[in-house]
Short mmCIF file of C-alpha atoms and ligand atoms in Angstrom, two decimals:
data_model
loop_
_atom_site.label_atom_id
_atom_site.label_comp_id
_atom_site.label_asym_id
_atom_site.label_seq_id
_atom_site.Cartn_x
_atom_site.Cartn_y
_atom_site.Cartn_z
CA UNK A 1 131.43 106.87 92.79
CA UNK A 2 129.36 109.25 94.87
CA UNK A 3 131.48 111.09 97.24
CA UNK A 4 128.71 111.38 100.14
CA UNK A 5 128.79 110.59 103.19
CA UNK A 6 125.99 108.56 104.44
CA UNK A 7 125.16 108.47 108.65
CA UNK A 8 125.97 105.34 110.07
CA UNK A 9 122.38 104.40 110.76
CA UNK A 10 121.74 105.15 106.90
CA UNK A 11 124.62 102.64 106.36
CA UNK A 12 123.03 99.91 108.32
CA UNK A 13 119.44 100.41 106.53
CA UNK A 14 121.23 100.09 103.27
CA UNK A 15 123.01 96.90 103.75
CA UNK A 16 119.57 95.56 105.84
CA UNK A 17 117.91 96.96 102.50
CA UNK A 18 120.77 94.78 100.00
CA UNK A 19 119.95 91.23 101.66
CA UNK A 20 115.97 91.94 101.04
CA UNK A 21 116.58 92.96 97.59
CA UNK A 22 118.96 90.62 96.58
CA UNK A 23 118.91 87.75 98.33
CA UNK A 24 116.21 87.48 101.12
CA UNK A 25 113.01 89.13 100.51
CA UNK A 26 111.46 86.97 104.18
CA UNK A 27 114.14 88.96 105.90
CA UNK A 28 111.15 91.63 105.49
CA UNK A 29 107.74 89.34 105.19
CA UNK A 30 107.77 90.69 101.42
CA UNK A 31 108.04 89.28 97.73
CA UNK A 32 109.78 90.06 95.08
CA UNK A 33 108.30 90.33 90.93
CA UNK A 34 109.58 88.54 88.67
CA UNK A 35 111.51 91.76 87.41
CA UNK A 36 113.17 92.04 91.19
CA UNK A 37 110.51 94.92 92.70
CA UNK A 38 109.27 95.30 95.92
CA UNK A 39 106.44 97.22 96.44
CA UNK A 40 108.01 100.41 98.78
CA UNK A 41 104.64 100.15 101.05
CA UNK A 42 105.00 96.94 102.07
CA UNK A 43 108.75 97.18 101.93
CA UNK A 44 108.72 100.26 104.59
CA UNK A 45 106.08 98.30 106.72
CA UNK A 46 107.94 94.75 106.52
CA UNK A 47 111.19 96.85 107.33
CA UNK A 48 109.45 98.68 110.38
CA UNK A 49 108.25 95.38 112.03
CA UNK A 50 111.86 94.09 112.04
CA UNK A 51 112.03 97.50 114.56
CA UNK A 52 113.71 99.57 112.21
CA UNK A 53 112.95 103.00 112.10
CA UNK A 54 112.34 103.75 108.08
CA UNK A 55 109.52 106.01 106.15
CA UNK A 56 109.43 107.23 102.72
CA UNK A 57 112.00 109.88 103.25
CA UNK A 58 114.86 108.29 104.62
CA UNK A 59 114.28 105.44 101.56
CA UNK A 60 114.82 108.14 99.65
CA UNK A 61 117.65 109.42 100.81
CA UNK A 62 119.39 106.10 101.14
CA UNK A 63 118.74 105.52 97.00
CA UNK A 64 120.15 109.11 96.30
CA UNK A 65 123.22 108.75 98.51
CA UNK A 66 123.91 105.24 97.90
CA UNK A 67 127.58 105.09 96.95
CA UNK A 68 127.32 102.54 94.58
CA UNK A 69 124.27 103.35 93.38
CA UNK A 70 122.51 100.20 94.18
CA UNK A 71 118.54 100.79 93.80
CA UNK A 72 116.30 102.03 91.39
CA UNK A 73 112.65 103.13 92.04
CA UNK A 74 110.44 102.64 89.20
CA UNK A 75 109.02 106.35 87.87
CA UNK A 76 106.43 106.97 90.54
CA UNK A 77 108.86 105.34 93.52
CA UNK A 78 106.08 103.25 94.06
CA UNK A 79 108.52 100.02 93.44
CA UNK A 80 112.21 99.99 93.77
CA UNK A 81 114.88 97.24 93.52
CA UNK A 82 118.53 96.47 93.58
CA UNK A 83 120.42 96.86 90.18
CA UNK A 84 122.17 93.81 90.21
CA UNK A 85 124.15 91.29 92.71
CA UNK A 86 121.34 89.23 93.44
CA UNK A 87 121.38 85.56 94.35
CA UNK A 88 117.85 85.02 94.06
CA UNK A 89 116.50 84.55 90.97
CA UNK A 90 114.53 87.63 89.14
CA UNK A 91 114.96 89.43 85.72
CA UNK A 92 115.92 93.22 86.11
CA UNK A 93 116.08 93.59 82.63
CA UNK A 94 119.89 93.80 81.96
CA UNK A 95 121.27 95.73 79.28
CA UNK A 96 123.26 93.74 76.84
CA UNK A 97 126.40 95.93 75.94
CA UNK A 98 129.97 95.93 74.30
CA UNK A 99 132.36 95.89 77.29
CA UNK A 100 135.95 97.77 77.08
CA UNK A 101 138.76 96.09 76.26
CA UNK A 102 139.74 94.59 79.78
CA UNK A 103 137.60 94.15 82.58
CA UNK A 104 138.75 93.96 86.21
CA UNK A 105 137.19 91.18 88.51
CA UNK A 106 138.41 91.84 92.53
CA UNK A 107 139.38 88.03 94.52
CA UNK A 108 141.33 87.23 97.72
CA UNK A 109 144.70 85.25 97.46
CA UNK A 110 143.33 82.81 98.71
CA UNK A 111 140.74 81.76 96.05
CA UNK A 112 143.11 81.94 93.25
CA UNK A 113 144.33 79.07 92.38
CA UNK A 114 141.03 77.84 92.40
CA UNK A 115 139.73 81.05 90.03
CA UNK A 116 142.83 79.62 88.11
CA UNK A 117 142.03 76.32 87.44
CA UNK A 118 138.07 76.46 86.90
CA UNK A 119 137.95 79.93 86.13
CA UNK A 120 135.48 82.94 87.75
CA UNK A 121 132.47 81.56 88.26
CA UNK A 122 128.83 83.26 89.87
CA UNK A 123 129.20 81.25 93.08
CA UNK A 124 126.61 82.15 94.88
CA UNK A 125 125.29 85.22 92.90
CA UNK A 126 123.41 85.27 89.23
CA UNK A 127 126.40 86.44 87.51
CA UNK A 128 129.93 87.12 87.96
CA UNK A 129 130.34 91.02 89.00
CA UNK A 130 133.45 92.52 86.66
CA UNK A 131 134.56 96.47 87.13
CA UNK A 132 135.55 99.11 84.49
CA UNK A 133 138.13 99.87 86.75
CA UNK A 134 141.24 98.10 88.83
CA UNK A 135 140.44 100.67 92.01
CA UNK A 136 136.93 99.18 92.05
CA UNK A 137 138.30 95.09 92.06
CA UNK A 138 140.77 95.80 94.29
CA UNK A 139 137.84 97.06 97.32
CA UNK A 140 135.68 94.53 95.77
CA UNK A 141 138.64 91.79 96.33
CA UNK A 142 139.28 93.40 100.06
CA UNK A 143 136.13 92.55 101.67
CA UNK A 144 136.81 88.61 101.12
CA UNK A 145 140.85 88.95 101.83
CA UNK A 146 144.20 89.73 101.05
CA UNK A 147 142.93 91.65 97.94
CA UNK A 148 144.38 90.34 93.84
CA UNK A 149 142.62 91.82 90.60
CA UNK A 150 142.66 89.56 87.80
CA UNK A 151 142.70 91.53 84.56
CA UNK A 152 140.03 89.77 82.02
CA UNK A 153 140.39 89.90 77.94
CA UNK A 154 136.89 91.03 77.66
CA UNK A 155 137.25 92.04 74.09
CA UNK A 156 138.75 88.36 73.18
CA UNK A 157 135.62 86.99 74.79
CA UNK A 158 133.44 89.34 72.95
CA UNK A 159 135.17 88.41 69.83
CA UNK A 160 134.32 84.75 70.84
CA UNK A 161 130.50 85.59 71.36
CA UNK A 162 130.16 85.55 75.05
CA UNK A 163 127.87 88.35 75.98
CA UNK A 164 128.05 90.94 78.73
CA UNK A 165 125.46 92.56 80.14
CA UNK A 166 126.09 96.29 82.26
CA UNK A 167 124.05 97.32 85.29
CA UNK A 168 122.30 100.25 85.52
CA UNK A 169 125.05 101.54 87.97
CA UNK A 170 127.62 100.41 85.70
CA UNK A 171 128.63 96.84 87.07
CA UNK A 172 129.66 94.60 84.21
CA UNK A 173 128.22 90.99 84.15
CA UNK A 174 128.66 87.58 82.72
CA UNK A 175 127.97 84.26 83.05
CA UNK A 176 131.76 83.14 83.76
CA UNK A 177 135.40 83.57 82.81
CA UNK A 178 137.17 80.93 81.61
CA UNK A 179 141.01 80.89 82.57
CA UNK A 180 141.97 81.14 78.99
CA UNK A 181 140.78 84.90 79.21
CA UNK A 182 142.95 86.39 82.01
CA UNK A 183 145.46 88.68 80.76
CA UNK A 184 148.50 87.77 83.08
C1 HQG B 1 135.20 84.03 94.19
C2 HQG B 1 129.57 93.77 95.65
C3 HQG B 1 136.75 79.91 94.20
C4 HQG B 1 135.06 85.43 93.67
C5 HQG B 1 130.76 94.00 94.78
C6 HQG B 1 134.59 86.16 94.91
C7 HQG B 1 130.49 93.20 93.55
C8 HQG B 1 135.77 81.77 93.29
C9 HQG B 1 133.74 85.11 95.61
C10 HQG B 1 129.43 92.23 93.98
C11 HQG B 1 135.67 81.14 92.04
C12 HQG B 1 132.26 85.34 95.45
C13 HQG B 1 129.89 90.82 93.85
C14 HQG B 1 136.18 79.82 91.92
C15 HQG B 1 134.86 83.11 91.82
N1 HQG B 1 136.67 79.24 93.03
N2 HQG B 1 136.29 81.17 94.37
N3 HQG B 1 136.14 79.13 90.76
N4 HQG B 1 135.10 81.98 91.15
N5 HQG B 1 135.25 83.01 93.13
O1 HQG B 1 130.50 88.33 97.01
O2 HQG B 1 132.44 89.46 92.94
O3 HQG B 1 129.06 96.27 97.21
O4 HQG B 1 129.50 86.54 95.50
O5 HQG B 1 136.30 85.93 93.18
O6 HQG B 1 130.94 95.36 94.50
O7 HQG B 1 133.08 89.49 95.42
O8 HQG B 1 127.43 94.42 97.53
O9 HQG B 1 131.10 88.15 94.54
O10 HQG B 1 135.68 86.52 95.71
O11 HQG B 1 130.04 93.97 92.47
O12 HQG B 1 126.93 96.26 95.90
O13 HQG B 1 134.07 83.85 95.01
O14 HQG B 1 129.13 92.51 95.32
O15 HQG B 1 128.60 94.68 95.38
O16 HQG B 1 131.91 86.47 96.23
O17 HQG B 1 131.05 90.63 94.66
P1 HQG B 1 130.67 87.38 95.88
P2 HQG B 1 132.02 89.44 94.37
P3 HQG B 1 127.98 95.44 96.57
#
């Protein structure tokens, strides 16, 4: 993870920037492609008439310093979208890949016996979000509660044909995880 630190007001744009690309393109007065893009023009204008002071520069800025590396411009940063954690539904062209042995998925307490009994499941997003790493589910797990990391067999579900997919800022992805596959 990027060790910058990004202005408070760059903060805000970000996360403004995260519910356009991922989940509410109106919040702007834009569309999405199919693929997830958003033209930057009319990103940067539909941004601006929400009264939020943006241009070209600070866009940039926000993409290079994002700490999770969350958007990608296309080569001539004429488009740009979020790399993955969208609820709406558009094709960014995951990756399939080979995960490592165990994968780390981030809850609170208090959704675990549930998580237990029908396993992880998308909820509200396209796929269920897994980390490389426990330090990464545990902050993931904070922002809905007391914080728990489950500890998933990825390689048994590889070895059982269930495919995972990896971000291009290195988010692992699947469809669910049955309870069969924790490690405990
Ligand atoms: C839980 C952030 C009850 C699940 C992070 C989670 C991540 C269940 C919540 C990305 C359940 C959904 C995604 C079940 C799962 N019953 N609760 N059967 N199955 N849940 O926010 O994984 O920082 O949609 O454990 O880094 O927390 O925004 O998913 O607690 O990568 O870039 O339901 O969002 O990325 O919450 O986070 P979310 P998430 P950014």
């Amino acid at each position: 993870m990027k060790e910058i630190n990004q202005s408070k007001e760059d903060v805000k744009l970000g996360r403004f920037l995260s519910l356009v690309l991922r989940h509410d393109p109106k919040a702007a007065g834009i569309c999405l492609d199919e693929h997830g893009f958003a033209d930057v023009e009319k990103l940067l204008d539909g941004v601006r008439r929400t009264g939020r002071h943006i241009d070209m520069d600070t866009l940039e800025r926000i993409v290079y310093e994002n700490n999770k590396q969350r958007y990608s411009f296309n080569e001539d940063h004429t488009k740009i979208r979020a790399n993955q954690g969208h609820s709406i539904h558009v094709d960014v062209e995951l990756k399939k890949a080979t995960p490592p042995s165990y994968l780390y998925h981030g809850t609170a307490t208090r959704f675990l016996s549930a998580i237990k009994q029908k396993g992880i499941q998308k909820m509200g997003r396209q796929y269920v979000h897994l980390s490389s790493d426990s330090q990464t589910a545990m902050d993931v797990g904070r922002r809905h509660g007391v914080p728990v990391v489950i500890t998933v067999c990825a390689e048994a579900m590889t070895s059982d044909g269930i495919p995972f997919y990896l971000s291009e800022n290195g988010v692992w992805l699947c469809d669910e995880v049955l309870p069969k596959y924790f490690s405990l």
